[in-house]
PDB file of C-alpha atoms in Angstrom:
ATOM      1  CA  VAL O 111       1.450   3.628   1.088  1.00  0.00           C
ATOM      2  CA  LEU O 112      -1.817   4.512  -0.594  1.00  0.00           C
ATOM      3  CA  ARG O 113      -3.245   2.015  -3.038  1.00  0.00           C
ATOM      4  CA  GLU O 114      -5.723   1.986  -5.915  1.00  0.00           C
ATOM      5  CA  ARG O 115      -9.323   2.866  -4.926  1.00  0.00           C
ATOM      6  CA  ASP O 116      -8.339   4.482  -1.619  1.00  0.00           C
ATOM      7  CA  ILE O 117     -10.305   7.626  -0.786  1.00  0.00           C
ATOM      8  CA  VAL O 118      -8.364  10.302   1.072  1.00  0.00           C
ATOM      9  CA  ILE O 119     -10.065  13.155   2.903  1.00  0.00           C
ATOM     10  CA  ALA O 120      -7.432  15.886   3.091  1.00  0.00           C
ATOM     11  CA  THR O 121      -8.431  18.819   5.253  1.00  0.00           C
ATOM     12  CA  TYR O 122      -6.975  21.297   7.672  1.00  0.00           C
ATOM     13  CA  PRO O 123      -8.496  20.773  11.142  1.00  0.00           C
ATOM     14  CA  LYS O 124     -11.947  22.334  11.578  1.00  0.00           C
ATOM     15  CA  CYS O 125     -12.513  22.632   7.843  1.00  0.00           C
ATOM     16  CA  GLY O 126     -15.278  20.125   7.220  1.00  0.00           C
ATOM     17  CA  THR O 127     -13.457  16.868   7.941  1.00  0.00           C
ATOM     18  CA  THR O 128     -16.195  15.055   9.858  1.00  0.00           C
ATOM     19  CA  LEU O 129     -18.930  16.286   7.523  1.00  0.00           C
ATOM     20  CA  LEU O 130     -17.038  14.972   4.488  1.00  0.00           C
ATOM     21  CA  GLU O 131     -16.351  11.677   6.233  1.00  0.00           C
ATOM     22  CA  GLN O 132     -20.058  11.227   6.881  1.00  0.00           C
ATOM     23  CA  ILE O 133     -20.918  12.014   3.249  1.00  0.00           C
ATOM     24  CA  VAL O 134     -18.318   9.590   1.890  1.00  0.00           C
ATOM     25  CA  LEU O 135     -19.151   6.784   4.325  1.00  0.00           C
ATOM     26  CA  LEU O 136     -22.880   7.131   3.711  1.00  0.00           C
ATOM     27  CA  SER O 137     -22.306   6.923  -0.041  1.00  0.00           C
ATOM     28  CA  LEU O 138     -20.194   3.775   0.476  1.00  0.00           C
ATOM     29  CA  GLY O 139     -22.941   1.954   2.359  1.00  0.00           C
ATOM     30  CA  GLY O 140     -23.291   3.529   5.781  1.00  0.00           C
ATOM     31  CA  TYR O 141     -26.948   4.207   5.003  1.00  0.00           C
ATOM     32  CA  LYS O 142     -27.626   0.447   5.195  1.00  0.00           C
ATOM     33  CA  ASP O 143     -27.075   0.363   8.954  1.00  0.00           C
ATOM     34  CA  PRO O 144     -26.705   3.971  10.135  1.00  0.00           C
ATOM     35  CA  GLU O 145     -27.455   3.237  13.805  1.00  0.00           C
ATOM     36  CA  ARG O 146     -24.368   1.065  13.977  1.00  0.00           C
ATOM     37  CA  LEU O 147     -22.006   2.033  11.176  1.00  0.00           C
ATOM     38  CA  MET O 148     -22.579   5.784  11.633  1.00  0.00           C
ATOM     39  CA  HIS O 149     -22.722   5.667  15.447  1.00  0.00           C
ATOM     40  CA  PRO O 150     -21.592   9.039  16.913  1.00  0.00           C
ATOM     41  CA  LYS O 151     -19.104   7.282  19.202  1.00  0.00           C
ATOM     42  CA  CYS O 152     -17.482   5.630  16.194  1.00  0.00           C
ATOM     43  CA  LYS O 153     -16.354   8.575  14.074  1.00  0.00           C
ATOM     44  CA  ASN O 154     -12.683   7.797  14.778  1.00  0.00           C
ATOM     45  CA  VAL O 155     -12.856   4.019  14.677  1.00  0.00           C
ATOM     46  CA  TYR O 156     -12.999   1.146  12.230  1.00  0.00           C
ATOM     47  CA  HIS O 157     -15.728  -1.502  12.095  1.00  0.00           C
ATOM     48  CA  ARG O 158     -13.857  -4.810  12.048  1.00  0.00           C
ATOM     49  CA  ARG O 159     -16.685  -7.135  11.045  1.00  0.00           C
ATOM     50  CA  THR O 160     -17.727  -5.219   7.938  1.00  0.00           C
ATOM     51  CA  ASN O 161     -14.389  -3.552   7.085  1.00  0.00           C
ATOM     52  CA  PHE O 162     -16.172  -0.226   7.255  1.00  0.00           C
ATOM     53  CA  GLY O 163     -15.117   3.141   8.580  1.00  0.00           C
ATOM     54  CA  LYS O 164     -12.620   5.938   8.383  1.00  0.00           C
ATOM     55  CA  ILE O 165      -8.948   5.508   9.269  1.00  0.00           C
ATOM     56  CA  TRP O 166      -6.791   8.318  10.598  1.00  0.00           C
ATOM     57  CA  PRO O 167      -3.247   6.903  10.439  1.00  0.00           C
ATOM     58  CA  LEU O 168      -1.956   9.359  13.020  1.00  0.00           C
ATOM     59  CA  LEU O 169      -4.414   7.994  15.602  1.00  0.00           C
ATOM     60  CA  ASN O 170      -5.470   4.570  14.363  1.00  0.00           C
ATOM     61  CA  VAL O 171      -2.329   2.889  12.985  1.00  0.00           C
ATOM     62  CA  VAL O 172       0.286   1.872  15.543  1.00  0.00           C
ATOM     63  CA  ALA O 173       3.707   0.285  15.151  1.00  0.00           C
ATOM     64  CA  ASN O 174       3.184  -2.679  17.481  1.00  0.00           C
ATOM     65  CA  GLU O 175       0.924  -5.571  16.609  1.00  0.00           C
ATOM     66  CA  LYS O 176      -1.794  -4.740  19.106  1.00  0.00           C
ATOM     67  CA  ASP O 177      -2.138  -1.521  21.061  1.00  0.00           C
ATOM     68  CA  ASP O 178      -5.660  -1.294  22.468  1.00  0.00           C
ATOM     69  CA  ARG O 179      -5.124   1.415  25.067  1.00  0.00           C
ATOM     70  CA  PHE O 180      -7.904   3.507  23.503  1.00  0.00           C
ATOM     71  CA  ASP O 181     -10.357   0.775  22.519  1.00  0.00           C
ATOM     72  CA  SER O 182     -12.359   0.843  25.746  1.00  0.00           C
ATOM     73  CA  GLU O 183     -13.308   4.438  24.987  1.00  0.00           C
ATOM     74  CA  VAL O 184     -15.094   3.523  21.768  1.00  0.00           C
ATOM     75  CA  ALA O 185     -18.465   2.638  23.226  1.00  0.00           C
ATOM     76  CA  GLU O 186     -20.095   1.761  26.492  1.00  0.00           C
ATOM     77  CA  ASP O 187     -21.604  -1.577  25.543  1.00  0.00           C
ATOM     78  CA  GLU O 188     -19.466  -4.678  25.019  1.00  0.00           C
ATOM     79  CA  GLU O 189     -20.964  -5.528  21.642  1.00  0.00           C
ATOM     80  CA  LEU O 190     -19.711  -2.302  20.123  1.00  0.00           C
ATOM     81  CA  ASP O 191     -16.356  -2.683  21.876  1.00  0.00           C
ATOM     82  CA  ASN O 192     -15.881  -6.083  20.255  1.00  0.00           C
ATOM     83  CA  GLU O 193     -16.733  -4.878  16.762  1.00  0.00           C
ATOM     84  CA  PHE O 194     -15.056  -1.480  16.691  1.00  0.00           C
ATOM     85  CA  SER O 195     -11.403  -0.648  17.135  1.00  0.00           C
ATOM     86  CA  ILE O 196      -9.557   2.634  17.336  1.00  0.00           C
ATOM     87  CA  THR O 197      -6.115   1.094  16.859  1.00  0.00           C
ATOM     88  CA  MET O 198      -4.705  -1.368  14.359  1.00  0.00           C
ATOM     89  CA  SER O 199      -1.234  -2.508  13.415  1.00  0.00           C
ATOM     90  CA  ILE O 200       0.489  -1.428  10.216  1.00  0.00           C
ATOM     91  CA  GLN O 201      -0.037  -4.921   8.823  1.00  0.00           C
ATOM     92  CA  GLU O 202      -3.757  -4.847   9.688  1.00  0.00           C
ATOM     93  CA  PHE O 203      -4.008  -1.524   7.876  1.00  0.00           C
ATOM     94  CA  LYS O 204      -2.337  -3.020   4.804  1.00  0.00           C
ATOM     95  CA  ASN O 205      -4.594  -6.089   4.911  1.00  0.00           C
ATOM     96  CA  ILE O 206      -7.876  -4.179   4.901  1.00  0.00           C
ATOM     97  CA  LYS O 207      -9.993  -5.419   2.023  1.00  0.00           C
ATOM     98  CA  GLY O 208     -11.799  -3.121  -0.367  1.00  0.00           C
ATOM     99  CA  ARG O 209     -11.771   0.663  -0.370  1.00  0.00           C
ATOM    100  CA  ARG O 210     -10.117   2.443   2.519  1.00  0.00           C
ATOM    101  CA  VAL O 211     -11.312   5.875   3.625  1.00  0.00           C
ATOM    102  CA  ILE O 212      -8.314   7.717   5.028  1.00  0.00           C
ATOM    103  CA  LYS O 213      -8.232  11.034   6.836  1.00  0.00           C
ATOM    104  CA  LEU O 214      -5.160  13.261   6.557  1.00  0.00           C
ATOM    105  CA  HIS O 215      -4.633  16.623   8.255  1.00  0.00           C
ATOM    106  CA  MET O 216      -1.032  17.022   7.132  1.00  0.00           C
ATOM    107  CA  PRO O 217       0.053  19.071   4.122  1.00  0.00           C
ATOM    108  CA  ALA O 218       0.726  17.020   1.007  1.00  0.00           C
ATOM    109  CA  ASP O 219       4.495  17.465   1.109  1.00  0.00           C
ATOM    110  CA  LEU O 220       4.622  15.818   4.558  1.00  0.00           C
ATOM    111  CA  CYS O 221       2.630  12.777   3.442  1.00  0.00           C
ATOM    112  CA  THR O 222       5.703  11.026   2.056  1.00  0.00           C
ATOM    113  CA  PHE O 223       4.565   7.725   3.603  1.00  0.00           C
ATOM    114  CA  ALA O 224       1.462   7.814   1.409  1.00  0.00           C
ATOM    115  CA  LEU O 225       2.902   9.002  -1.898  1.00  0.00           C
ATOM    116  CA  THR O 226       4.795   7.338  -4.731  1.00  0.00           C
ATOM    117  CA  ASN O 227       7.749   9.382  -5.954  1.00  0.00           C
ATOM    118  CA  GLY O 228       6.131  12.432  -4.407  1.00  0.00           C
ATOM    119  CA  LEU O 229       2.865  11.957  -6.292  1.00  0.00           C
ATOM    120  CA  ILE O 230      -0.543  10.455  -5.555  1.00  0.00           C
ATOM    121  CA  PRO O 231      -0.587   6.803  -6.664  1.00  0.00           C
ATOM    122  CA  LYS O 232      -2.740   5.842  -9.639  1.00  0.00           C
ATOM    123  CA  GLY O 233      -6.356   5.101  -8.789  1.00  0.00           C
ATOM    124  CA  VAL O 234      -6.362   7.024  -5.498  1.00  0.00           C
ATOM    125  CA  LYS O 235      -8.948   9.774  -5.072  1.00  0.00           C
ATOM    126  CA  VAL O 236      -8.167  12.716  -2.781  1.00  0.00           C
ATOM    127  CA  ILE O 237     -10.956  15.017  -1.600  1.00  0.00           C
ATOM    128  CA  PHE O 238      -9.354  18.288  -0.561  1.00  0.00           C
ATOM    129  CA  CYS O 239     -11.710  20.604   1.299  1.00  0.00           C
ATOM    130  CA  VAL O 240     -11.054  24.213   2.275  1.00  0.00           C
ATOM    131  CA  ARG O 241     -12.999  26.574   4.523  1.00  0.00           C
ATOM    132  CA  ASP O 242     -12.957  30.296   5.180  1.00  0.00           C
ATOM    133  CA  PRO O 243     -10.101  30.495   7.740  1.00  0.00           C
ATOM    134  CA  ARG O 244     -12.042  33.080   9.749  1.00  0.00           C
ATOM    135  CA  ASP O 245     -14.685  30.431  10.437  1.00  0.00           C
ATOM    136  CA  ALA O 246     -12.074  27.724  10.931  1.00  0.00           C
ATOM    137  CA  VAL O 247     -10.279  29.647  13.670  1.00  0.00           C
ATOM    138  CA  VAL O 248     -13.550  30.217  15.548  1.00  0.00           C
ATOM    139  CA  SER O 249     -14.345  26.498  15.320  1.00  0.00           C
ATOM    140  CA  ALA O 250     -10.825  25.637  16.512  1.00  0.00           C
ATOM    141  CA  TYR O 251     -11.153  28.008  19.447  1.00  0.00           C
ATOM    142  CA  TYR O 252     -14.263  26.245  20.704  1.00  0.00           C
ATOM    143  CA  HIS O 253     -13.098  22.709  19.913  1.00  0.00           C
ATOM    144  CA  PRO O 254     -12.927  20.445  23.019  1.00  0.00           C
ATOM    145  CA  GLY O 255      -9.443  20.498  24.480  1.00  0.00           C
ATOM    146  CA  HIS O 256      -8.587  23.832  22.905  1.00  0.00           C
ATOM    147  CA  PRO O 257      -8.223  27.168  24.652  1.00  0.00           C
ATOM    148  CA  ALA O 258     -11.714  28.662  24.879  1.00  0.00           C
ATOM    149  CA  GLY O 259     -11.974  30.048  28.378  1.00  0.00           C
ATOM    150  CA  SER O 260      -8.224  30.121  28.987  1.00  0.00           C
ATOM    151  CA  TRP O 261      -7.082  32.247  26.028  1.00  0.00           C
ATOM    152  CA  ASP O 262      -8.384  35.541  24.771  1.00  0.00           C
ATOM    153  CA  PHE O 263      -9.870  34.854  21.342  1.00  0.00           C
ATOM    154  CA  HIS O 264      -7.845  37.540  19.581  1.00  0.00           C
ATOM    155  CA  ALA O 265      -4.628  36.177  21.063  1.00  0.00           C
ATOM    156  CA  PHE O 266      -5.574  32.677  19.922  1.00  0.00           C
ATOM    157  CA  ALA O 267      -6.458  33.927  16.428  1.00  0.00           C
ATOM    158  CA  ALA O 268      -3.047  35.592  16.152  1.00  0.00           C
ATOM    159  CA  PHE O 269      -1.333  32.389  17.297  1.00  0.00           C
ATOM    160  CA  TYR O 270      -3.439  30.318  14.890  1.00  0.00           C
ATOM    161  CA  SER O 271      -2.541  32.585  11.979  1.00  0.00           C
ATOM    162  CA  LYS O 272       1.180  32.482  12.706  1.00  0.00           C
ATOM    163  CA  PHE O 273       1.675  28.901  13.900  1.00  0.00           C
ATOM    164  CA  GLY O 274      -1.538  26.935  13.244  1.00  0.00           C
ATOM    165  CA  PHE O 275      -1.747  23.306  14.281  1.00  0.00           C
ATOM    166  CA  PRO O 276       1.379  21.132  14.712  1.00  0.00           C
ATOM    167  CA  TRP O 277       1.284  19.967  11.087  1.00  0.00           C
ATOM    168  CA  ALA O 278       1.443  23.430   9.508  1.00  0.00           C
ATOM    169  CA  THR O 279      -0.361  26.738   9.213  1.00  0.00           C
ATOM    170  CA  TYR O 280      -3.651  26.949   7.335  1.00  0.00           C
ATOM    171  CA  SER O 281      -2.021  28.772   4.393  1.00  0.00           C
ATOM    172  CA  TYR O 282       0.896  26.328   4.139  1.00  0.00           C
ATOM    173  CA  HIS O 283      -1.487  23.369   4.182  1.00  0.00           C
ATOM    174  CA  ALA O 284      -3.653  24.910   1.456  1.00  0.00           C
ATOM    175  CA  ARG O 285      -0.680  25.785  -0.779  1.00  0.00           C
ATOM    176  CA  SER O 286       0.737  22.298  -0.388  1.00  0.00           C
ATOM    177  CA  TRP O 287      -2.430  20.522  -1.498  1.00  0.00           C
ATOM    178  CA  LEU O 288      -3.107  23.016  -4.286  1.00  0.00           C
ATOM    179  CA  ASP O 289       0.402  22.319  -5.567  1.00  0.00           C
ATOM    180  CA  MET O 290      -0.321  18.580  -5.446  1.00  0.00           C
ATOM    181  CA  MET O 291      -3.582  19.207  -7.266  1.00  0.00           C
ATOM    182  CA  ASN O 292      -1.648  20.901 -10.068  1.00  0.00           C
ATOM    183  CA  LYS O 293       0.678  17.896 -10.281  1.00  0.00           C
ATOM    184  CA  CYS O 294      -2.120  15.309 -10.102  1.00  0.00           C
ATOM    185  CA  PRO O 295      -5.255  17.040 -11.453  1.00  0.00           C
ATOM    186  CA  ASP O 296      -7.114  13.784 -12.069  1.00  0.00           C
ATOM    187  CA  ALA O 297      -6.570  12.579  -8.512  1.00  0.00           C
ATOM    188  CA  VAL O 298      -7.671  15.591  -6.462  1.00  0.00           C
ATOM    189  CA  ILE O 299     -11.184  16.985  -6.039  1.00  0.00           C
ATOM    190  CA  LEU O 300     -11.330  20.478  -4.533  1.00  0.00           C
ATOM    191  CA  LEU O 301     -14.381  21.305  -2.432  1.00  0.00           C
ATOM    192  CA  LYS O 302     -15.362  24.322  -0.362  1.00  0.00           C
ATOM    193  CA  TYR O 303     -17.010  23.769   2.991  1.00  0.00           C
ATOM    194  CA  GLU O 304     -19.425  26.615   2.294  1.00  0.00           C
ATOM    195  CA  ASP O 305     -20.543  24.977  -0.964  1.00  0.00           C
ATOM    196  CA  ILE O 306     -21.114  21.641   0.785  1.00  0.00           C
ATOM    197  CA  ILE O 307     -23.369  23.270   3.355  1.00  0.00           C
ATOM    198  CA  LYS O 308     -25.225  25.164   0.640  1.00  0.00           C
ATOM    199  CA  ASP O 309     -26.014  22.086  -1.471  1.00  0.00           C
ATOM    200  CA  MET O 310     -25.352  18.744   0.198  1.00  0.00           C
ATOM    201  CA  GLU O 311     -27.013  16.729  -2.552  1.00  0.00           C
ATOM    202  CA  LYS O 312     -24.862  18.303  -5.253  1.00  0.00           C
ATOM    203  CA  THR O 313     -21.754  17.505  -3.216  1.00  0.00           C
ATOM    204  CA  MET O 314     -22.743  13.860  -2.818  1.00  0.00           C
ATOM    205  CA  LEU O 315     -23.465  13.478  -6.517  1.00  0.00           C
ATOM    206  CA  SER O 316     -20.102  15.045  -7.424  1.00  0.00           C
ATOM    207  CA  LEU O 317     -18.301  12.396  -5.388  1.00  0.00           C
ATOM    208  CA  LEU O 318     -20.082   9.356  -6.842  1.00  0.00           C
TER     209      LEU O 318
END
C-alpha cells in the first residue's frame, strides 16, 4: 500500500519513465553522488546503504524473504553488488525509511494493491506522464528484447494499437489515470514527454 510522501511515476512503457525517474531522483539528492547513485547500471535497483533509488514493485518486490537471482546482474564490481539490490521482500519494501520513488506501468484501476478504497492515499504524489503514441510505438519497436528485426514495423504498430503491453493498451492506460486524476486532482500531476524535453528546468521546478 502506498503511504504518505511516496512519489509514484505512472507511465505507459516508452513514455518517458526513465527520464522522469532521473529528474525525480536528482531532485531528491542524486546530484550529491551522481557517479554512484545515478550509475547507469542501477536504474532498476535500490541503494541499500543510503535508502536511495527507484522501486518497480513488479520487478523489485518479491514474496519470499530473499530472492537474489538477479542481484549479480546489477554491476560488475563487488562493491556495487554489495550496496545495490534489484530484489527485496515485501517487508523490506514496507520498512524503507523516508520517501519512496515507485514506478508503475499498470493502469490505475489495476493498482488495487497501492490504493485505499480505490483512491490515492493522502500525501502521495503521482506523476503521470503521457507521450505521443506514434513516438511511443517506435521506441517500443526498437527497445531491447522487442521485435525490431523479426517483425515488420507496420504489423507491430497494428498489434501495439490493438493489444499494447500486457498491462493494457496505451489508450486504456491513459483513460484510467485521467479518471484517477479527476477523482484525486490534488494527488496527480500530468506531464507531457514533449514538454519535458522542451524545457527540462521548468519540469524540475514544477515537481519541487
